[in-house]
JSON list of C-alpha atoms and ligand atoms in Angstrom, two decimals:
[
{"chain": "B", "resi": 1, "resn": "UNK", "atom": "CA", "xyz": [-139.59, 17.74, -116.75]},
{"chain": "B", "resi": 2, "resn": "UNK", "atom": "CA", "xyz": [-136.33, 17.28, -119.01]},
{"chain": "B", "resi": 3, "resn": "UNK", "atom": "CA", "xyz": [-134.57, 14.55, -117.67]},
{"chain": "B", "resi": 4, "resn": "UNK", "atom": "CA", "xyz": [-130.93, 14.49, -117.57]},
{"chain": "B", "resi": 5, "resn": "UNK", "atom": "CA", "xyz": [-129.14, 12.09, -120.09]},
{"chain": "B", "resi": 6, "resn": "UNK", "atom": "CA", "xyz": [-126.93, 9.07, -118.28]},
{"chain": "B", "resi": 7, "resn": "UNK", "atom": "CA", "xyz": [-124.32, 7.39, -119.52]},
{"chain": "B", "resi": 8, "resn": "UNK", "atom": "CA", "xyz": [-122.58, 4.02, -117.32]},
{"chain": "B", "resi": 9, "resn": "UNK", "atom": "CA", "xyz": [-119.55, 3.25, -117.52]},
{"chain": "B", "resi": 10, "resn": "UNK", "atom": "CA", "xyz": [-118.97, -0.50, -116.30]},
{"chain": "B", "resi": 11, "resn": "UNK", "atom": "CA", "xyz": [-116.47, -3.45, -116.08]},
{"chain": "B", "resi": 12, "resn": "UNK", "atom": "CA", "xyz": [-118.35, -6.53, -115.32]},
{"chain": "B", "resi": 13, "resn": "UNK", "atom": "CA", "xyz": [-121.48, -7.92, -114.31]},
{"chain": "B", "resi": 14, "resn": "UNK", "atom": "CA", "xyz": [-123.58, -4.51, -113.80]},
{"chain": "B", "resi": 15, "resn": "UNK", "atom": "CA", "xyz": [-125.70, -5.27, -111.15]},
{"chain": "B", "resi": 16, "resn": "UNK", "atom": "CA", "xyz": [-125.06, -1.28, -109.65]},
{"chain": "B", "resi": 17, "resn": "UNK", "atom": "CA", "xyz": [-125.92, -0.77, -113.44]},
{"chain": "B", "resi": 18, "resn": "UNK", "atom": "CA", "xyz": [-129.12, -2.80, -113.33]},
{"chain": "B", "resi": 19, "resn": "UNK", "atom": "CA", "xyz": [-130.36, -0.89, -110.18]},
{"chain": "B", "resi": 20, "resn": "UNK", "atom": "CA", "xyz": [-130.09, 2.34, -112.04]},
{"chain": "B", "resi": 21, "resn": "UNK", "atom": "CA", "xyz": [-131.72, 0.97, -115.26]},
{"chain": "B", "resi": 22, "resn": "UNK", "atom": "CA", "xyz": [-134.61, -0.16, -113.21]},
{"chain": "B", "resi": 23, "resn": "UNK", "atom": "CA", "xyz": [-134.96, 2.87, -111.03]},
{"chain": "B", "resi": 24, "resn": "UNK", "atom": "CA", "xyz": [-134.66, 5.33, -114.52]},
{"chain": "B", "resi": 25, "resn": "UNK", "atom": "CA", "xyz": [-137.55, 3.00, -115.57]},
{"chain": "B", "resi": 26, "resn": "UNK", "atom": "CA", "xyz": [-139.81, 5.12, -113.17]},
{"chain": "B", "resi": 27, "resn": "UNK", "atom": "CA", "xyz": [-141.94, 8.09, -115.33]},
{"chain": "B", "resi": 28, "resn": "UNK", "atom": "CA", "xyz": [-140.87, 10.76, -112.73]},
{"chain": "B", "resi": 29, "resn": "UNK", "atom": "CA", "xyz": [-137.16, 9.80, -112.35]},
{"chain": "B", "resi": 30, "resn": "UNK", "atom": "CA", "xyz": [-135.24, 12.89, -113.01]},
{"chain": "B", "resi": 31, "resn": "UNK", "atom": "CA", "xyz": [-132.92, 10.67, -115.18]},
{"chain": "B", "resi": 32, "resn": "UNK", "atom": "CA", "xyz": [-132.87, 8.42, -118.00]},
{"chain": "B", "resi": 33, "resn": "UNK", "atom": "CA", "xyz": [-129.95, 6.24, -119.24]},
{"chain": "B", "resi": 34, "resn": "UNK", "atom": "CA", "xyz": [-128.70, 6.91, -123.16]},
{"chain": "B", "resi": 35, "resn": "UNK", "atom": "CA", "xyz": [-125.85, 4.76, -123.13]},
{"chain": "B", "resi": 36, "resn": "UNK", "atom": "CA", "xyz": [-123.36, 2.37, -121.11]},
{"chain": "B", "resi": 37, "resn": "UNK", "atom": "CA", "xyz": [-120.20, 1.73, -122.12]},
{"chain": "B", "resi": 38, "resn": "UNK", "atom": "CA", "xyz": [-117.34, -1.00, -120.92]},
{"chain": "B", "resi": 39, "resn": "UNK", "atom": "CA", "xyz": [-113.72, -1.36, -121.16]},
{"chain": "B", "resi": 40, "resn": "UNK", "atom": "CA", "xyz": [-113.89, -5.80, -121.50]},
{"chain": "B", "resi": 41, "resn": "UNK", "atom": "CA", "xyz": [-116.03, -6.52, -124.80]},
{"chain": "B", "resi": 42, "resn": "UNK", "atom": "CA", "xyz": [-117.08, -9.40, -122.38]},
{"chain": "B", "resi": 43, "resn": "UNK", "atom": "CA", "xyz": [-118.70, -7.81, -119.77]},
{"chain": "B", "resi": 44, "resn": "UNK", "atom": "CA", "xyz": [-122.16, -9.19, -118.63]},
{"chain": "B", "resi": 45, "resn": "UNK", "atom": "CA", "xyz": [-123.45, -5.74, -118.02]},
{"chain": "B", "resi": 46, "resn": "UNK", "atom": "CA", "xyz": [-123.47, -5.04, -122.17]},
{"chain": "B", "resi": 47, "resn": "UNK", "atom": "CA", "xyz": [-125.85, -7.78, -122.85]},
{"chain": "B", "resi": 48, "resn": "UNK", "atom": "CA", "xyz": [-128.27, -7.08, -120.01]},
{"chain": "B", "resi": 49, "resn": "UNK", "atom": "CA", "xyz": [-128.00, -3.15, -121.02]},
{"chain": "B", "resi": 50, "resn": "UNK", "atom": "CA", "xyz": [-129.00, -3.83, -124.53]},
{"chain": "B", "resi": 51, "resn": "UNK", "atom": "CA", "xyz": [-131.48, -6.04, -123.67]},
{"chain": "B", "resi": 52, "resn": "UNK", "atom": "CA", "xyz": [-133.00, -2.63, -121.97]},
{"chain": "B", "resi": 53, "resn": "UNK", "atom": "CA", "xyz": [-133.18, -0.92, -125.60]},
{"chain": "B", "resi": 54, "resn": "UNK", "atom": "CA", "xyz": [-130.21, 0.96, -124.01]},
{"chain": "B", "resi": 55, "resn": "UNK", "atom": "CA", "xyz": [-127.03, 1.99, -126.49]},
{"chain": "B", "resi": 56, "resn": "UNK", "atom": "CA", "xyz": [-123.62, 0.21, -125.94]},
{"chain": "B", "resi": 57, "resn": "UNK", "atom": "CA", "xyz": [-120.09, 0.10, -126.55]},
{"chain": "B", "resi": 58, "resn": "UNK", "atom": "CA", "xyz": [-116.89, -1.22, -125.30]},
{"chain": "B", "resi": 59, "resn": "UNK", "atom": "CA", "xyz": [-113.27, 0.18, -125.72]},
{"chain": "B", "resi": 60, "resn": "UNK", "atom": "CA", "xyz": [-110.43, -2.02, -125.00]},
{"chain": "B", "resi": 61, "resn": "UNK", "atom": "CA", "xyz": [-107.80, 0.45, -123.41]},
{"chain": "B", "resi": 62, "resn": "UNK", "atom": "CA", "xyz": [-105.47, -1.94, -124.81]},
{"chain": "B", "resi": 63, "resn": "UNK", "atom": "CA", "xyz": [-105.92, -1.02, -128.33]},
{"chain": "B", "resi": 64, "resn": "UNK", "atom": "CA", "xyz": [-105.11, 2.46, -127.96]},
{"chain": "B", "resi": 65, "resn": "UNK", "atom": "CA", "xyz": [-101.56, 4.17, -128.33]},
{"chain": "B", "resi": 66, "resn": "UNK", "atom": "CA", "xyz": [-102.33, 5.69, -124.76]},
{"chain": "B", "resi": 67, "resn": "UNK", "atom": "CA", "xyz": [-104.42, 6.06, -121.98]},
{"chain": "B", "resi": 68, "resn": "UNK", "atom": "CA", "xyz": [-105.27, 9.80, -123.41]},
{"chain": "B", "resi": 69, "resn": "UNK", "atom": "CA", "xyz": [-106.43, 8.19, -126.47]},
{"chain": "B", "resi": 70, "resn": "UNK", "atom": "CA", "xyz": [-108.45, 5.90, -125.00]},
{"chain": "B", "resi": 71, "resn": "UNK", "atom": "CA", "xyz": [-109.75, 8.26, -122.73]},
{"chain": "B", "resi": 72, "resn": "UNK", "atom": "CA", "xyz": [-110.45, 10.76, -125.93]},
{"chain": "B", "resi": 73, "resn": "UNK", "atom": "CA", "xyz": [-112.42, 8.33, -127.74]},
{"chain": "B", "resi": 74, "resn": "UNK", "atom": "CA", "xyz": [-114.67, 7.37, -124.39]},
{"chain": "B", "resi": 75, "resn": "UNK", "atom": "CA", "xyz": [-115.18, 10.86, -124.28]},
{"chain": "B", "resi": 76, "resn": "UNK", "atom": "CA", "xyz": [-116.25, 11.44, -128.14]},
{"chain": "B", "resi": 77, "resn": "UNK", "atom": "CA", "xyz": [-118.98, 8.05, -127.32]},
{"chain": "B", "resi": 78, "resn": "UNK", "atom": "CA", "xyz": [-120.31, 10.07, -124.44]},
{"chain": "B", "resi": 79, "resn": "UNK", "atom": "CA", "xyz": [-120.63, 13.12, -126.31]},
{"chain": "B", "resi": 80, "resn": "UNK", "atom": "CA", "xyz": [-122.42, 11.76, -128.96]},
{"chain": "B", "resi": 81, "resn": "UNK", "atom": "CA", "xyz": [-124.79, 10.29, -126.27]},
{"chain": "B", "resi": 82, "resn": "UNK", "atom": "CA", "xyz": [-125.37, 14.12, -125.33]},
{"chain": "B", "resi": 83, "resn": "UNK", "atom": "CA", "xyz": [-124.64, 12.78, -121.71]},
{"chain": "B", "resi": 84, "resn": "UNK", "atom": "CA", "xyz": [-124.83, 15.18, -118.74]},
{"chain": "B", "resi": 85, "resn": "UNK", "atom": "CA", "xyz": [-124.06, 12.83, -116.29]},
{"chain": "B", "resi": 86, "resn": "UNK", "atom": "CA", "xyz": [-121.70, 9.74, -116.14]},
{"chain": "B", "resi": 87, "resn": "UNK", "atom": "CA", "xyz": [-121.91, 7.05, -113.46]},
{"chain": "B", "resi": 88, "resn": "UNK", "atom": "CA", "xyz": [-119.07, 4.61, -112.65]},
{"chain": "B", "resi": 89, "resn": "UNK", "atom": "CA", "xyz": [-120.41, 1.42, -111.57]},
{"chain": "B", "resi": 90, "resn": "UNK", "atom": "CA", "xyz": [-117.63, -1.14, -110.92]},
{"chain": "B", "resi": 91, "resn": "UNK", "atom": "CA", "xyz": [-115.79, 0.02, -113.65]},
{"chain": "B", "resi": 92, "resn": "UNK", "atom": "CA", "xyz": [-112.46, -0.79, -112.56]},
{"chain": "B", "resi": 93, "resn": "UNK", "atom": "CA", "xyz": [-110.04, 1.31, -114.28]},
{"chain": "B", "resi": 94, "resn": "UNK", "atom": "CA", "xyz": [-108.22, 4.65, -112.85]},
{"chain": "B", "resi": 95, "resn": "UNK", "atom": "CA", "xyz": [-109.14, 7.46, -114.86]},
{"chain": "B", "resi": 96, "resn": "UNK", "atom": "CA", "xyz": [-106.56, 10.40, -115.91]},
{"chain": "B", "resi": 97, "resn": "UNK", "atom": "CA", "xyz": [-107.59, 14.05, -114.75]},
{"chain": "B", "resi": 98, "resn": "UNK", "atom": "CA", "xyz": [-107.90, 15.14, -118.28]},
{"chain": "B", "resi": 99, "resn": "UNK", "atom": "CA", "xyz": [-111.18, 13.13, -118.35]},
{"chain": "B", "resi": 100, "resn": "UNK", "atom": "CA", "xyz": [-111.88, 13.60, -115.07]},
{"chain": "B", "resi": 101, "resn": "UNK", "atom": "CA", "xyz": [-111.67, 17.38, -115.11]},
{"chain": "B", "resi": 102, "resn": "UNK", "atom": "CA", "xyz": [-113.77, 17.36, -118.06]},
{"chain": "B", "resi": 103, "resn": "UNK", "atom": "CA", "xyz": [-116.65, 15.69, -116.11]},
{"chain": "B", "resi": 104, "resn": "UNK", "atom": "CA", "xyz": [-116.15, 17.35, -113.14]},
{"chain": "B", "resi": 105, "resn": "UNK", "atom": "CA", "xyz": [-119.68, 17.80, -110.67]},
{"chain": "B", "resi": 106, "resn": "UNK", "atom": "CA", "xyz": [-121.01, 15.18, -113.10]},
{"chain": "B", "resi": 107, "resn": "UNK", "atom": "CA", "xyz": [-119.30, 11.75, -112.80]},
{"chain": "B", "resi": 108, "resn": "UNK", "atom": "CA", "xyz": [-119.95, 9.82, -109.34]},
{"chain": "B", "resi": 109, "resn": "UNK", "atom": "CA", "xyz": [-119.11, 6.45, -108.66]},
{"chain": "B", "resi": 110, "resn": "UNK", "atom": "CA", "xyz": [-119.96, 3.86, -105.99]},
{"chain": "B", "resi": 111, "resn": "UNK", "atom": "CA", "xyz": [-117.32, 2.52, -103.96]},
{"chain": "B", "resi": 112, "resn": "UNK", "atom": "CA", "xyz": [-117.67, -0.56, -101.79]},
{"chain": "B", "resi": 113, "resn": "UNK", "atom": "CA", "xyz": [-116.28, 0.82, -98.48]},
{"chain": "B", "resi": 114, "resn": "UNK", "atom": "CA", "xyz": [-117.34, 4.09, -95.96]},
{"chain": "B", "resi": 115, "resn": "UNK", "atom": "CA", "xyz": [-114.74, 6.38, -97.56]},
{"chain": "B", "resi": 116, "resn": "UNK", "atom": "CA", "xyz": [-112.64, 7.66, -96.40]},
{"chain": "B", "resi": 117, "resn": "UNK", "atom": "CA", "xyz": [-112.42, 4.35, -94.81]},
{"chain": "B", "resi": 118, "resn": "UNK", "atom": "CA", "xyz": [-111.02, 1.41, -97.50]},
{"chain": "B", "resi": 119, "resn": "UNK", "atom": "CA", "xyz": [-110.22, 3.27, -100.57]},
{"chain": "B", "resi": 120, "resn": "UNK", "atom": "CA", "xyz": [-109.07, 1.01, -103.56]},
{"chain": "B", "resi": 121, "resn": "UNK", "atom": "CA", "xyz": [-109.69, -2.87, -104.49]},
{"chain": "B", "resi": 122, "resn": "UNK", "atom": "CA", "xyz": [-110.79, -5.97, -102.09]},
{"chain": "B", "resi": 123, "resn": "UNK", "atom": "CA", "xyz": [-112.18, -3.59, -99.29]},
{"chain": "B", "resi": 124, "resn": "UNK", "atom": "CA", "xyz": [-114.54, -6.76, -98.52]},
{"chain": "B", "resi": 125, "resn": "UNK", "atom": "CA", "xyz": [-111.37, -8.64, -97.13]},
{"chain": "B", "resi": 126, "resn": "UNK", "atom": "CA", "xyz": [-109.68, -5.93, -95.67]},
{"chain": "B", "resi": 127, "resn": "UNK", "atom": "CA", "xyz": [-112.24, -4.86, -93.75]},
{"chain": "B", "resi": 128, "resn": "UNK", "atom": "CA", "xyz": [-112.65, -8.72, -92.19]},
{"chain": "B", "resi": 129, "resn": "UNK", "atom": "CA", "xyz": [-109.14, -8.60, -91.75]},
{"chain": "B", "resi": 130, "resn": "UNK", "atom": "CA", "xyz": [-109.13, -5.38, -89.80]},
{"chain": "B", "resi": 131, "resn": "UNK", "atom": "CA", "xyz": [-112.33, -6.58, -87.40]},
{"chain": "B", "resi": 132, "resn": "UNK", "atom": "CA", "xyz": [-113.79, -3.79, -88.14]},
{"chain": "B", "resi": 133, "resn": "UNK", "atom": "CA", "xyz": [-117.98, -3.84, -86.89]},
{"chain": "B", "resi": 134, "resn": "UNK", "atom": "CA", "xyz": [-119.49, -2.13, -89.52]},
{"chain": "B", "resi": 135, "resn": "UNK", "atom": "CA", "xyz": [-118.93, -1.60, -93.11]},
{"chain": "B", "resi": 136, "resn": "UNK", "atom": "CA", "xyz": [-120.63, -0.41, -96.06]},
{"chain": "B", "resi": 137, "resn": "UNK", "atom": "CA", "xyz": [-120.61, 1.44, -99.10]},
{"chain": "B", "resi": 138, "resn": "UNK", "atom": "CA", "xyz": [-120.44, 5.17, -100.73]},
{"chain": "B", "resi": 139, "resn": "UNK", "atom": "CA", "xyz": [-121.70, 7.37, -103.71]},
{"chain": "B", "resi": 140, "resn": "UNK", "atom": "CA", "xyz": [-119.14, 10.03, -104.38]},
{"chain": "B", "resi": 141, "resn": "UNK", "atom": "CA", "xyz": [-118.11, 12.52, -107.15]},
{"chain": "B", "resi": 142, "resn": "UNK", "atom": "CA", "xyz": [-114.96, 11.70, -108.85]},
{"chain": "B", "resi": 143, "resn": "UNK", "atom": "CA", "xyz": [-111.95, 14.08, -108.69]},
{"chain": "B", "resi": 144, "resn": "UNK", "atom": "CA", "xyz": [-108.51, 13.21, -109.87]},
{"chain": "B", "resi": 145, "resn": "UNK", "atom": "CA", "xyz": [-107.64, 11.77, -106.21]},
{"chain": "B", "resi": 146, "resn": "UNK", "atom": "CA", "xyz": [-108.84, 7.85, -106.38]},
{"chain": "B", "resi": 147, "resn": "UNK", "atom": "CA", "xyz": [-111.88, 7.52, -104.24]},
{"chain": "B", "resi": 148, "resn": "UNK", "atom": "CA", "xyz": [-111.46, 11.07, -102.75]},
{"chain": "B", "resi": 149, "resn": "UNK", "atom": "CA", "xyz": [-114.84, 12.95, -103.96]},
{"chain": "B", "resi": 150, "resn": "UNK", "atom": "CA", "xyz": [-117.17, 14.36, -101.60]},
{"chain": "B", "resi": 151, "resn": "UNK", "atom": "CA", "xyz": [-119.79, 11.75, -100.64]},
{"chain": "B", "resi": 152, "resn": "UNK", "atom": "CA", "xyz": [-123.20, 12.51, -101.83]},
{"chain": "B", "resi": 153, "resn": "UNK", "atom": "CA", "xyz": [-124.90, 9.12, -99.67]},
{"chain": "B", "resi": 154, "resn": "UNK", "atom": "CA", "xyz": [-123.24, 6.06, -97.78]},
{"chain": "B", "resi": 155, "resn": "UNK", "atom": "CA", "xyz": [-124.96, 3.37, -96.06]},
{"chain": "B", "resi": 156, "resn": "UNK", "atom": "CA", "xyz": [-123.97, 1.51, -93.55]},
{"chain": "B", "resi": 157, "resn": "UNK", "atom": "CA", "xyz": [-123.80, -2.27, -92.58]},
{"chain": "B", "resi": 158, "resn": "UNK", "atom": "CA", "xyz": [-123.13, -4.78, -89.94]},
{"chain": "B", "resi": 159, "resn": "UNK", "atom": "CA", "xyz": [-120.60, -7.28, -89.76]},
{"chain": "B", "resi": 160, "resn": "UNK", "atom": "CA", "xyz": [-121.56, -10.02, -88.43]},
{"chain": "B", "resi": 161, "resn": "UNK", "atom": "CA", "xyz": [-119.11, -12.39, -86.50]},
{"chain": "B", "resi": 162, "resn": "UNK", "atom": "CA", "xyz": [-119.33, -15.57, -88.90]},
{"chain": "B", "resi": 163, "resn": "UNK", "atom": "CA", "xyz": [-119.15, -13.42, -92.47]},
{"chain": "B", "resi": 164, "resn": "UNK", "atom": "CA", "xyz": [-117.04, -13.80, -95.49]},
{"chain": "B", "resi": 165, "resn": "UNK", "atom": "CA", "xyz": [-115.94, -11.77, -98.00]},
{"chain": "B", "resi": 166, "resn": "UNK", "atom": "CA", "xyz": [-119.02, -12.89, -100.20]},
{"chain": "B", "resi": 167, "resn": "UNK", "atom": "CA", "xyz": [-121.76, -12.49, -97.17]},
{"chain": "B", "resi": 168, "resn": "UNK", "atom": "CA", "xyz": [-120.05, -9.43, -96.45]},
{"chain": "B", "resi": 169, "resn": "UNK", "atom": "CA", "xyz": [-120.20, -8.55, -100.13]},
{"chain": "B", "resi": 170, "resn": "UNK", "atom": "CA", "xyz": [-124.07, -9.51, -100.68]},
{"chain": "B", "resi": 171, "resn": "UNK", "atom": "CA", "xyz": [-124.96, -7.23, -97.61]},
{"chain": "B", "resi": 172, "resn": "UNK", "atom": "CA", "xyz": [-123.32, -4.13, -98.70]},
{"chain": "B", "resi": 173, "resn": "UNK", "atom": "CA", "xyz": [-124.39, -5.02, -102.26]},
{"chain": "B", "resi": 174, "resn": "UNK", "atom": "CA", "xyz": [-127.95, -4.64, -101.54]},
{"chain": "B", "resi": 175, "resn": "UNK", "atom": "CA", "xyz": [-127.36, -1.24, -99.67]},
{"chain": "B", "resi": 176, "resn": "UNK", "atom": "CA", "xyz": [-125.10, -0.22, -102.97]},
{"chain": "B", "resi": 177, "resn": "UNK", "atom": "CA", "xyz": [-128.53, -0.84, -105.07]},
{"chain": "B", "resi": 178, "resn": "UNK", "atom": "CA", "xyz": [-130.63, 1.17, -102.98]},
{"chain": "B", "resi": 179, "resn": "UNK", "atom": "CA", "xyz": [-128.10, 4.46, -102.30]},
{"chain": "B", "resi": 180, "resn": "UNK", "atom": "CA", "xyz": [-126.94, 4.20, -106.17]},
{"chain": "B", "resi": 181, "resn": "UNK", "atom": "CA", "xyz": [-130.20, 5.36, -108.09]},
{"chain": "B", "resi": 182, "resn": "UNK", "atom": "CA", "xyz": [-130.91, 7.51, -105.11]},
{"chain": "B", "resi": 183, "resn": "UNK", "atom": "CA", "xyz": [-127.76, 9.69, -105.04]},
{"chain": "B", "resi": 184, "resn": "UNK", "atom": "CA", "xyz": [-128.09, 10.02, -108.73]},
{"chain": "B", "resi": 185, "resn": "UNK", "atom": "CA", "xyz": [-131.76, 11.35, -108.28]},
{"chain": "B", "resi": 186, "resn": "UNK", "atom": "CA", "xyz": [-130.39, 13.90, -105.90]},
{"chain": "B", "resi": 187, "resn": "UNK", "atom": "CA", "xyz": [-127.82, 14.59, -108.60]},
{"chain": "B", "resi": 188, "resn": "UNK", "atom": "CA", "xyz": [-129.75, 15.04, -111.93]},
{"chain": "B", "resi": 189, "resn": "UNK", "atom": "CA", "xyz": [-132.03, 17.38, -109.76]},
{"chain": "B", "resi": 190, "resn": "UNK", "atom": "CA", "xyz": [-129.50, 20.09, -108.97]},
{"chain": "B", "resi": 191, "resn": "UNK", "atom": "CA", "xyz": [-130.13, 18.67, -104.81]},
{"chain": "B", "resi": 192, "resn": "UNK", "atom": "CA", "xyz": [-126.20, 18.67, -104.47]},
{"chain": "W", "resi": 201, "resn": "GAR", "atom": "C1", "xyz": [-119.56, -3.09, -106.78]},
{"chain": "W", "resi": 201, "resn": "GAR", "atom": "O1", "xyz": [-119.54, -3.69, -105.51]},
{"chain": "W", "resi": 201, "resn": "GAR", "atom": "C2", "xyz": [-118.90, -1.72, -106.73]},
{"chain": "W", "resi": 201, "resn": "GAR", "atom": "O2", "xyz": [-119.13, -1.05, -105.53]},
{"chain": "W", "resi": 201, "resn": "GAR", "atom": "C3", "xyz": [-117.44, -2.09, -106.88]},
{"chain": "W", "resi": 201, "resn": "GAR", "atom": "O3", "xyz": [-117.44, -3.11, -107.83]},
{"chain": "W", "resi": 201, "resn": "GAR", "atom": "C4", "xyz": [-118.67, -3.84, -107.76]},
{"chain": "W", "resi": 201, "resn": "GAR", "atom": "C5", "xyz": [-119.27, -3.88, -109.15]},
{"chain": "W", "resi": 201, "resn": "GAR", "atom": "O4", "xyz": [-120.38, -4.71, -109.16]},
{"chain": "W", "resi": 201, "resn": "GAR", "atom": "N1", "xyz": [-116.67, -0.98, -107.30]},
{"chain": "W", "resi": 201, "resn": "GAR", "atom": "C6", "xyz": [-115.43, -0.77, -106.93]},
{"chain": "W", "resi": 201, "resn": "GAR", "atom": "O5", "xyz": [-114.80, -1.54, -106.23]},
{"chain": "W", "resi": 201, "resn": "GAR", "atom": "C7", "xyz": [-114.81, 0.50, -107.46]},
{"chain": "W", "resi": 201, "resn": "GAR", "atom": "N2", "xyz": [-113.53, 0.70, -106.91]},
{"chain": "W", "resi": 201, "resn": "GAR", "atom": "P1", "xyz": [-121.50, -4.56, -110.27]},
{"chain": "W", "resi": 201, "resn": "GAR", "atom": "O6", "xyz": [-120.77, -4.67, -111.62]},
{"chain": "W", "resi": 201, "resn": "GAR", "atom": "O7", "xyz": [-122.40, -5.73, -110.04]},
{"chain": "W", "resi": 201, "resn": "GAR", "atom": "O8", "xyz": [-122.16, -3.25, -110.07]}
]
């Protein structure tokens, strides 16, 4: 079996990162991960990465003229990764349809929420503020349209009457870890 070639892009701590690490780890995952790459020099997720034997980088988009550049340059790391697939994993920057385009059917991302439901940041809180019963968290492919992709797996949650945003968080986290490596499995074997 040729396994496909992963690159993760993250932001911070890379726990969603971890979870796909460990899962690649298995002889007859359909995937192994080449490379991850960050846009904050300081994120957690580098250290724990290379302490896998996995390649990193970060790219500040700050130091680049524009967003294209920046974009450009991600986009030269990945290639010389020889990625076929990219996975977002709390990497919290919008990305410009150039790039997106480019990766199109091969970039998903995890998103804390049941899209449609919650798109965007703090979907923890809003989703306490709203009352809402149930919560939980989606896989999707990444178009141009933030958080719009088709879902490839979501899972779903409880919320329970005495949560906060980090209980709330920690339950939908450990439903993110399992639904993450599996929707890229499905992925990297042609299943969607
Ligand atoms: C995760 O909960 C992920 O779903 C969320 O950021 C967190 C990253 O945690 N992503 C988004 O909100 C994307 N809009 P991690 O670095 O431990 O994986």
């Amino acid at each position: 079996m040729s396994k496909k070639k992963v690159a993760i892009l993250i932001s911070g701590r890379g726990s969603n990162m971890s979870a796909l690490i460990e899962a690649a780890k298995a002889p007859d995952f359909p995937a192994e991960i080449v490379g991850v790459l960050s846009n904050k020099a300081a994120a957690p997720g580098l250290e724990i990465a290379a302490s896998h034997g996995i390649a990193t980088a970060s790219l500040a988009q700050s130091k680049f003229p524009s967003r294209e550049m920046f974009e450009d340059t991600m986009t030269l790391m990945l290639e010389s990764w020889e990625v076929d697939i990219v996975c977002l994993a709390g990497f919290m920057r919008v990305l410009g349809e150039d790039f997106v385009n480019r990766w199109e059917g091969r970039m998903i991302n995890i998103h804390p929420s049941l899209l449609p439901a919650y798109k965007g940041l703090d979907t923890h809180a809003r989703v306490l503020a709203a009352g809402e019963k149930e919560h939980g968290c989606t896989v999707h492919f990444v178009t141009p349209g933030l958080d719009e992709g088709d879902a490839i797996l979501q899972a779903r949650v409880p919320v329970l009457p005495d949560d906060t945003e980090d209980t709330l968080a920690a339950r939908v986290l450990v439903e993110e870890h399992r639904i993450y490596p599996e929707a890229l499995k499905q992925l990297a074997l042609g299943k969607m």
